[in-house]
Protein backbone atom coordinates (compact mmCIF):
# COMPACT_ATOMS: atom_id res chain seq x y z
CA MET A 1 -0.06 -0.36 0.11
CA ALA A 2 1.74 3.89 -0.54
CA GLU A 3 2.22 5.86 2.08
CA PRO A 4 -0.69 7.63 3.63
CA GLY A 5 -0.90 11.03 1.50
CA GLN A 6 1.54 9.23 -1.15
CA GLY A 7 -2.10 8.45 -3.41
CA LEU A 8 -4.81 10.47 -4.31
CA HIS A 9 -8.01 11.56 -1.98
CA GLY A 10 -11.34 10.28 -2.11
CA GLY A 11 -12.22 13.29 -3.91
CA ASP A 12 -9.79 13.43 -6.45
CA ARG A 13 -11.25 9.94 -7.25
CA VAL A 14 -14.93 10.63 -7.96
CA ALA A 15 -13.09 14.17 -10.25
CA LEU A 16 -11.09 11.85 -11.94
CA SER A 17 -14.15 9.73 -12.87
CA LEU A 18 -16.52 12.98 -13.40
CA GLN A 19 -13.73 13.81 -15.56
CA ALA A 20 -13.58 11.05 -17.55
CA HIS A 21 -17.51 10.77 -19.02
CA GLY A 22 -17.17 14.15 -19.68
CA VAL A 23 -18.86 16.54 -17.49
CA ARG A 24 -18.49 19.84 -17.49
CA HIS A 25 -20.11 20.73 -14.92
CA VAL A 26 -20.94 19.75 -10.92
CA PHE A 27 -23.76 22.25 -8.94
CA THR A 28 -23.48 22.11 -5.04
CA LEU A 29 -24.67 24.06 -2.54
CA CYS A 30 -21.50 24.31 -0.83
CA GLY A 31 -20.91 22.23 2.56
CA GLY A 32 -17.63 20.62 4.74
CA HIS A 33 -18.35 16.84 4.16
CA ILE A 34 -18.12 17.26 0.44
CA SER A 35 -15.89 19.87 -0.23
CA PRO A 36 -12.86 17.00 -1.20
CA ILE A 37 -14.73 16.33 -4.40
CA LEU A 38 -15.22 20.38 -5.02
CA ALA A 39 -11.91 21.65 -5.13
CA ALA A 40 -10.49 18.30 -6.37
CA SER A 41 -13.40 18.76 -9.56
CA ARG A 42 -12.22 22.36 -9.95
CA ALA A 43 -8.35 21.68 -9.88
CA ARG A 44 -9.33 19.33 -12.65
CA GLY A 45 -10.81 21.91 -14.84
CA ILE A 46 -14.72 21.25 -13.90
CA ARG A 47 -17.05 24.30 -13.39
CA ILE A 48 -18.65 24.20 -9.80
CA VAL A 49 -21.99 25.77 -9.73
CA ASP A 50 -22.68 26.81 -6.28
CA VAL A 51 -26.36 27.80 -5.76
CA ARG A 52 -28.20 29.42 -3.09
CA ASP A 53 -29.95 26.20 -2.23
CA GLU A 54 -29.48 22.35 -2.31
CA ALA A 55 -32.82 21.62 -3.84
CA THR A 56 -31.43 24.57 -6.81
CA ALA A 57 -28.93 22.15 -7.64
CA VAL A 58 -30.57 19.31 -8.50
CA PHE A 59 -32.89 20.72 -10.56
CA ALA A 60 -30.34 22.31 -12.51
CA ALA A 61 -28.77 18.52 -12.84
CA ASP A 62 -31.50 17.73 -14.31
CA ALA A 63 -31.67 20.58 -17.04
CA THR A 64 -28.33 19.80 -18.02
CA ALA A 65 -28.73 16.65 -18.49
CA ARG A 66 -32.23 16.96 -20.68
CA LEU A 67 -30.65 18.92 -22.70
CA SER A 68 -27.29 17.72 -23.14
CA GLY A 69 -27.78 13.84 -22.84
CA VAL A 70 -24.74 13.58 -20.29
CA PRO A 71 -25.63 12.71 -16.98
CA GLY A 72 -26.09 15.80 -14.47
CA VAL A 73 -24.16 16.12 -11.37
CA ALA A 74 -24.89 17.62 -7.91
CA ALA A 75 -23.10 17.62 -4.74
CA VAL A 76 -24.71 18.33 -1.15
CA THR A 77 -23.71 17.60 1.87
CA ALA A 78 -25.18 15.48 4.84
CA GLY A 79 -28.08 15.19 6.28
CA PRO A 80 -30.60 18.40 6.09
CA GLY A 81 -28.76 19.06 2.50
CA ILE A 82 -29.55 16.10 1.41
CA THR A 83 -33.54 16.52 2.72
CA ASN A 84 -33.48 19.34 0.58
CA THR A 85 -33.03 17.09 -2.73
CA ILE A 86 -36.30 14.50 -2.34
CA THR A 87 -38.43 17.01 -4.38
CA PRO A 88 -35.77 17.27 -7.16
CA LEU A 89 -34.77 13.51 -6.92
CA LYS A 90 -38.75 12.36 -7.67
CA ASN A 91 -38.81 15.39 -10.21
CA ALA A 92 -35.75 13.27 -12.12
CA GLN A 93 -37.35 9.64 -11.50
CA LEU A 94 -40.45 10.87 -12.82
CA ALA A 95 -39.09 12.60 -16.16
CA GLN A 96 -36.86 10.25 -16.20
CA SER A 97 -34.27 12.64 -16.01
CA PRO A 98 -30.64 10.49 -15.91
CA LEU A 99 -28.46 12.27 -12.84
CA VAL A 100 -25.83 11.64 -10.22
CA LEU A 101 -26.07 13.13 -6.53
CA PHE A 102 -23.13 12.54 -4.03
CA GLY A 103 -24.51 12.74 -1.01
CA GLY A 104 -22.27 13.36 2.16
CA ALA A 105 -22.68 11.34 5.09
CA ALA A 106 -20.51 11.18 8.87
CA PRO A 107 -17.47 9.64 9.21
CA THR A 108 -18.06 5.71 9.05
CA ALA A 109 -17.50 4.78 12.79
CA LEU A 110 -19.97 7.76 13.92
CA GLN A 111 -21.67 6.86 11.74
CA GLY A 112 -25.50 6.11 13.71
CA ARG A 113 -23.76 7.98 16.96
CA GLY A 114 -25.61 11.53 17.24
CA ALA A 115 -22.56 13.16 14.59
CA LEU A 116 -22.72 16.35 12.86
CA GLN A 117 -25.63 15.98 10.36
CA ASP A 118 -25.90 12.12 10.95
CA ILE A 119 -29.12 10.86 9.77
CA ASP A 120 -30.18 7.36 7.64
CA GLN A 121 -30.42 9.13 4.65
CA ARG A 122 -31.32 5.64 2.26
CA PRO A 123 -34.78 5.15 3.51
CA LEU A 124 -35.08 8.84 2.80
CA VAL A 125 -33.42 8.63 -0.58
CA ALA A 126 -33.53 5.18 -2.20
CA PRO A 127 -37.45 4.83 -3.25
CA HIS A 128 -36.70 8.08 -5.51
CA VAL A 129 -33.81 6.99 -7.09
CA LYS A 130 -32.42 3.60 -9.33
CA ARG A 131 -29.98 2.63 -6.80
CA PHE A 132 -28.44 3.91 -2.99
CA PHE A 133 -24.61 3.36 -3.76
CA LYS A 134 -23.31 2.98 0.66
CA ILE A 135 -20.12 3.54 0.05
CA ARG A 136 -17.45 1.75 2.50
CA ARG A 137 -13.68 2.24 1.58
CA VAL A 138 -12.14 4.53 -0.47
CA ALA A 139 -11.44 2.00 -2.86
CA GLU A 140 -14.92 2.30 -4.37
CA LEU A 141 -15.70 5.34 -4.51
CA GLY A 142 -14.47 5.69 -8.56
CA PRO A 143 -16.01 2.38 -9.36
CA ALA A 144 -18.88 3.47 -7.74
CA VAL A 145 -19.35 6.90 -9.84
CA ASP A 146 -18.74 4.50 -13.34
CA GLU A 147 -21.96 2.84 -12.56
CA ALA A 148 -24.11 5.15 -11.36
CA PHE A 149 -23.57 7.32 -14.49
CA TRP A 150 -24.46 3.93 -16.61
CA LEU A 151 -27.36 3.19 -14.85
CA ALA A 152 -28.47 6.30 -14.63
CA ALA A 153 -28.79 6.65 -18.48
CA SER A 154 -29.41 2.19 -19.71
CA GLY A 155 -32.69 1.59 -19.54
CA ILE A 156 -35.63 3.80 -18.42
CA PRO A 157 -33.60 7.08 -17.70
CA GLY A 158 -33.24 8.01 -14.14
CA PRO A 159 -31.51 9.37 -10.92
CA VAL A 160 -28.77 7.26 -8.70
CA PHE A 161 -27.47 8.38 -5.30
CA ILE A 162 -23.99 8.04 -4.17
CA GLU A 163 -23.10 8.71 -0.58
CA CYS A 164 -19.71 9.52 0.46
CA PRO A 165 -18.59 9.05 4.23
CA VAL A 166 -17.12 12.73 4.99
CA ASP A 167 -13.45 10.21 6.24
CA LEU A 168 -13.61 8.48 2.87
CA LEU A 169 -12.58 11.80 0.42
CA TYR A 170 -9.56 13.66 2.35
CA ASP A 171 -6.72 12.57 2.36
CA GLU A 172 -4.70 9.54 4.60
CA SER A 173 -2.76 11.03 6.42
CA THR A 174 -5.04 13.68 7.43
CA ILE A 175 -7.97 11.08 8.13
CA ARG A 176 -5.27 8.09 9.87
CA GLN A 177 -4.29 11.64 12.45
CA TRP A 178 -8.02 12.71 12.82
CA TYR A 179 -8.47 8.27 14.24
CA ALA A 180 -5.69 8.55 16.04
CA ASP A 181 -6.31 11.69 17.72
CA ALA A 182 -10.20 9.76 18.63
CA ALA A 183 -8.38 6.60 19.99
CA GLY A 184 -6.09 8.49 22.28
CA LYS A 185 -3.46 7.61 24.56
CA GLY A 186 -4.75 5.74 27.24
CA THR A 187 -3.92 2.80 29.04
CA ALA A 188 -6.23 1.10 30.58
CA VAL A 189 -7.95 -2.11 28.53
CA GLY A 190 -11.00 0.15 27.23
CA ASP A 191 -8.42 2.47 25.84
CA ARG A 192 -6.81 -0.20 24.20
CA LEU A 193 -9.32 -2.27 22.69
CA LEU A 194 -10.74 1.14 21.20
CA ARG A 195 -7.51 1.62 19.17
CA TRP A 196 -7.74 -1.40 18.15
CA TYR A 197 -11.08 -1.38 16.39
CA LEU A 198 -10.22 2.24 15.39
CA GLY A 199 -7.23 1.02 13.64
CA ARG A 200 -8.52 -2.21 12.40
CA HIS A 201 -11.39 0.25 10.99
CA VAL A 202 -8.70 2.74 8.86
CA GLU A 203 -6.96 -0.12 7.40
CA LYS A 204 -10.20 -1.84 6.15
CA MET A 205 -10.96 1.99 4.96
CA PHE A 206 -7.83 2.96 2.46
CA ALA A 207 -7.12 -1.05 1.63
CA GLY A 208 -6.56 -0.91 -1.94
CA SER A 209 -6.41 2.10 -2.20
CA GLY A 210 -2.40 3.21 -2.73
CA GLU A 211 -3.30 2.27 -6.96
CA ARG A 212 -3.92 5.08 -9.37
CA PRO A 213 -7.27 4.62 -10.04
CA THR A 214 -8.70 4.03 -13.72
CA ALA A 215 -12.18 4.75 -15.02
CA HIS A 216 -14.73 3.13 -16.74
CA VAL A 217 -16.25 4.31 -18.96
CA ARG A 218 -19.31 1.73 -20.24
CA ALA A 219 -21.33 2.94 -22.97
CA VAL A 220 -25.03 3.27 -23.39
CA GLU A 221 -26.71 1.33 -26.39
CA PRO A 222 -30.01 3.86 -27.01
CA PRO A 223 -32.77 1.08 -27.27
CA GLN A 224 -34.34 0.36 -29.92
CA PRO A 225 -37.24 -1.40 -31.71
CA PRO A 226 -37.84 -4.87 -33.37
CA ALA A 227 -37.40 -4.69 -36.64
CA ALA A 228 -40.57 -6.42 -36.42
CA ARG A 229 -42.50 -3.78 -34.55
CA ILE A 230 -40.91 -1.60 -37.68
CA ARG A 231 -41.72 -3.05 -40.82
CA GLN A 232 -45.70 -2.69 -39.03
CA ALA A 233 -45.35 0.67 -38.47
CA ARG A 234 -44.42 1.15 -42.32
CA ALA A 235 -47.24 -0.99 -43.50
CA ALA A 236 -49.98 0.50 -41.03
CA LEU A 237 -48.96 4.03 -42.60
CA ALA A 238 -48.95 2.80 -46.02
CA ARG A 239 -52.34 1.77 -45.34
CA ALA A 240 -53.42 4.96 -43.51
CA GLN A 241 -55.83 7.38 -44.46
CA ARG A 242 -55.17 9.80 -41.86
CA PRO A 243 -52.27 9.17 -39.83
CA LEU A 244 -51.24 11.27 -37.00
CA MET A 245 -47.93 11.33 -35.04
CA VAL A 246 -47.75 11.65 -31.36
CA ILE A 247 -43.88 12.18 -29.65
CA GLY A 248 -43.41 12.98 -26.59
CA SER A 249 -40.25 13.10 -24.36
CA GLN A 250 -39.14 9.48 -24.69
CA THR A 251 -38.19 10.47 -27.97
CA LEU A 252 -35.63 12.73 -27.08
CA ALA A 253 -33.66 10.85 -25.04
CA GLN A 254 -31.00 10.21 -26.55
CA ALA A 255 -30.19 14.65 -26.67
CA ALA A 256 -28.03 14.40 -29.43
CA GLN A 257 -30.17 12.85 -31.59
CA ALA A 258 -32.89 15.70 -32.52
CA MET A 259 -32.23 17.11 -34.52
CA GLN A 260 -32.19 13.72 -37.08
CA ILE A 261 -35.51 13.16 -35.25
CA ALA A 262 -36.80 16.55 -36.35
CA ALA A 263 -35.48 15.50 -40.22
CA ALA A 264 -37.31 12.32 -40.65
CA VAL A 265 -40.59 13.89 -38.82
CA GLN A 266 -40.66 16.11 -41.82
CA GLN A 267 -39.69 13.54 -44.05
CA LEU A 268 -42.51 11.49 -42.89
CA GLY A 269 -45.19 14.64 -43.64
CA ILE A 270 -47.81 13.29 -40.96
CA PRO A 271 -49.40 16.25 -38.87
CA VAL A 272 -48.00 15.04 -35.32
CA TYR A 273 -48.61 17.06 -32.01
CA LEU A 274 -45.13 17.51 -29.67
CA SER A 275 -45.56 17.08 -26.18
CA GLY A 276 -43.11 16.83 -22.53
CA MET A 277 -39.38 17.41 -23.51
CA ALA A 278 -40.55 16.50 -27.23
CA ARG A 279 -42.04 20.64 -27.76
CA GLY A 280 -39.98 22.71 -29.72
CA LEU A 281 -38.52 19.78 -31.92
CA LEU A 282 -39.74 21.58 -35.00
CA GLY A 283 -39.44 25.64 -33.79
CA ARG A 284 -41.82 27.68 -33.26
CA GLN A 285 -43.93 27.85 -35.90
CA HIS A 286 -43.82 24.86 -38.56
CA ALA A 287 -47.12 23.57 -41.16
CA LEU A 288 -47.05 20.32 -39.58
CA GLN A 289 -47.45 20.79 -36.18
CA LEU A 290 -50.79 21.10 -34.30
CA ARG A 291 -51.81 21.73 -31.07
CA HIS A 292 -55.69 21.94 -30.56
CA GLN A 293 -57.73 19.55 -30.11
CA ARG A 294 -55.62 17.13 -30.07
CA ARG A 295 -58.55 14.34 -28.53
CA LEU A 296 -61.09 15.11 -31.76
CA ALA A 297 -57.62 14.47 -33.83
CA LEU A 298 -57.02 11.10 -31.89
CA ARG A 299 -61.10 10.18 -32.33
CA GLU A 300 -60.48 10.99 -35.80
CA ALA A 301 -56.99 9.80 -37.05
CA ASP A 302 -56.49 5.87 -38.47
CA CYS A 303 -52.90 5.32 -37.61
CA VAL A 304 -51.81 6.53 -34.60
């Protein structure tokens, strides 16, 4: 294992993975629990956008994801910082927006013991995300970020949460000294047991962290309709006298394909209603786009 202080700290590992995944912005309300992530990200050219409350940070990450196609990223401090994100998290889940939320947490050895801003965050957050990652070792940070980005964008997109205890983010020498000071130098049996326990705990936290991490970016394949369904749709359109299209948010799950989709709609020449994130796909005025009487149009169309 590398000597304490020689390797990358946890915040560096997170920032390296964010950089590898093409992240350009991290939205946050700065807090001590997550400061190493913010400092390391800024050092690597990622813009830190410090907003006025945590809900705004997650809403901004959601909007960035919808516009860019890259999962948005937000980072908030422990406890009340995380409770403030529930509304935008649920919004992202229902809107099928890919985003990754980093949440601070109390030191691993003090969780459940009344530490600053310490709450059990899993029951609060887990119902609103695709997966809740609870990090217990520094070496888990990079792989968790890689997996979170893939999960957020694959299948049905949605938010993913990564809980990052503060003692896994700062540099190893600082954390070892912090635990050594907490253990004290007493000679009583209880004191010696405490030192043994905390020493063993620290070794587990930093096990495997001496090696420089390598980010693994997994390609997300957009869902493809079965060829048989495409043939059925083509045949139905060929027979139709009054075809109609309805295009919603799912059509733009891959934001980079917006121009191709718009061109395909125009080439088909079929009247269309746009809803959700698809609004604006054809510009402000287009002869094919219908805006009113949708219920009547759906009733009169012979192929939708």
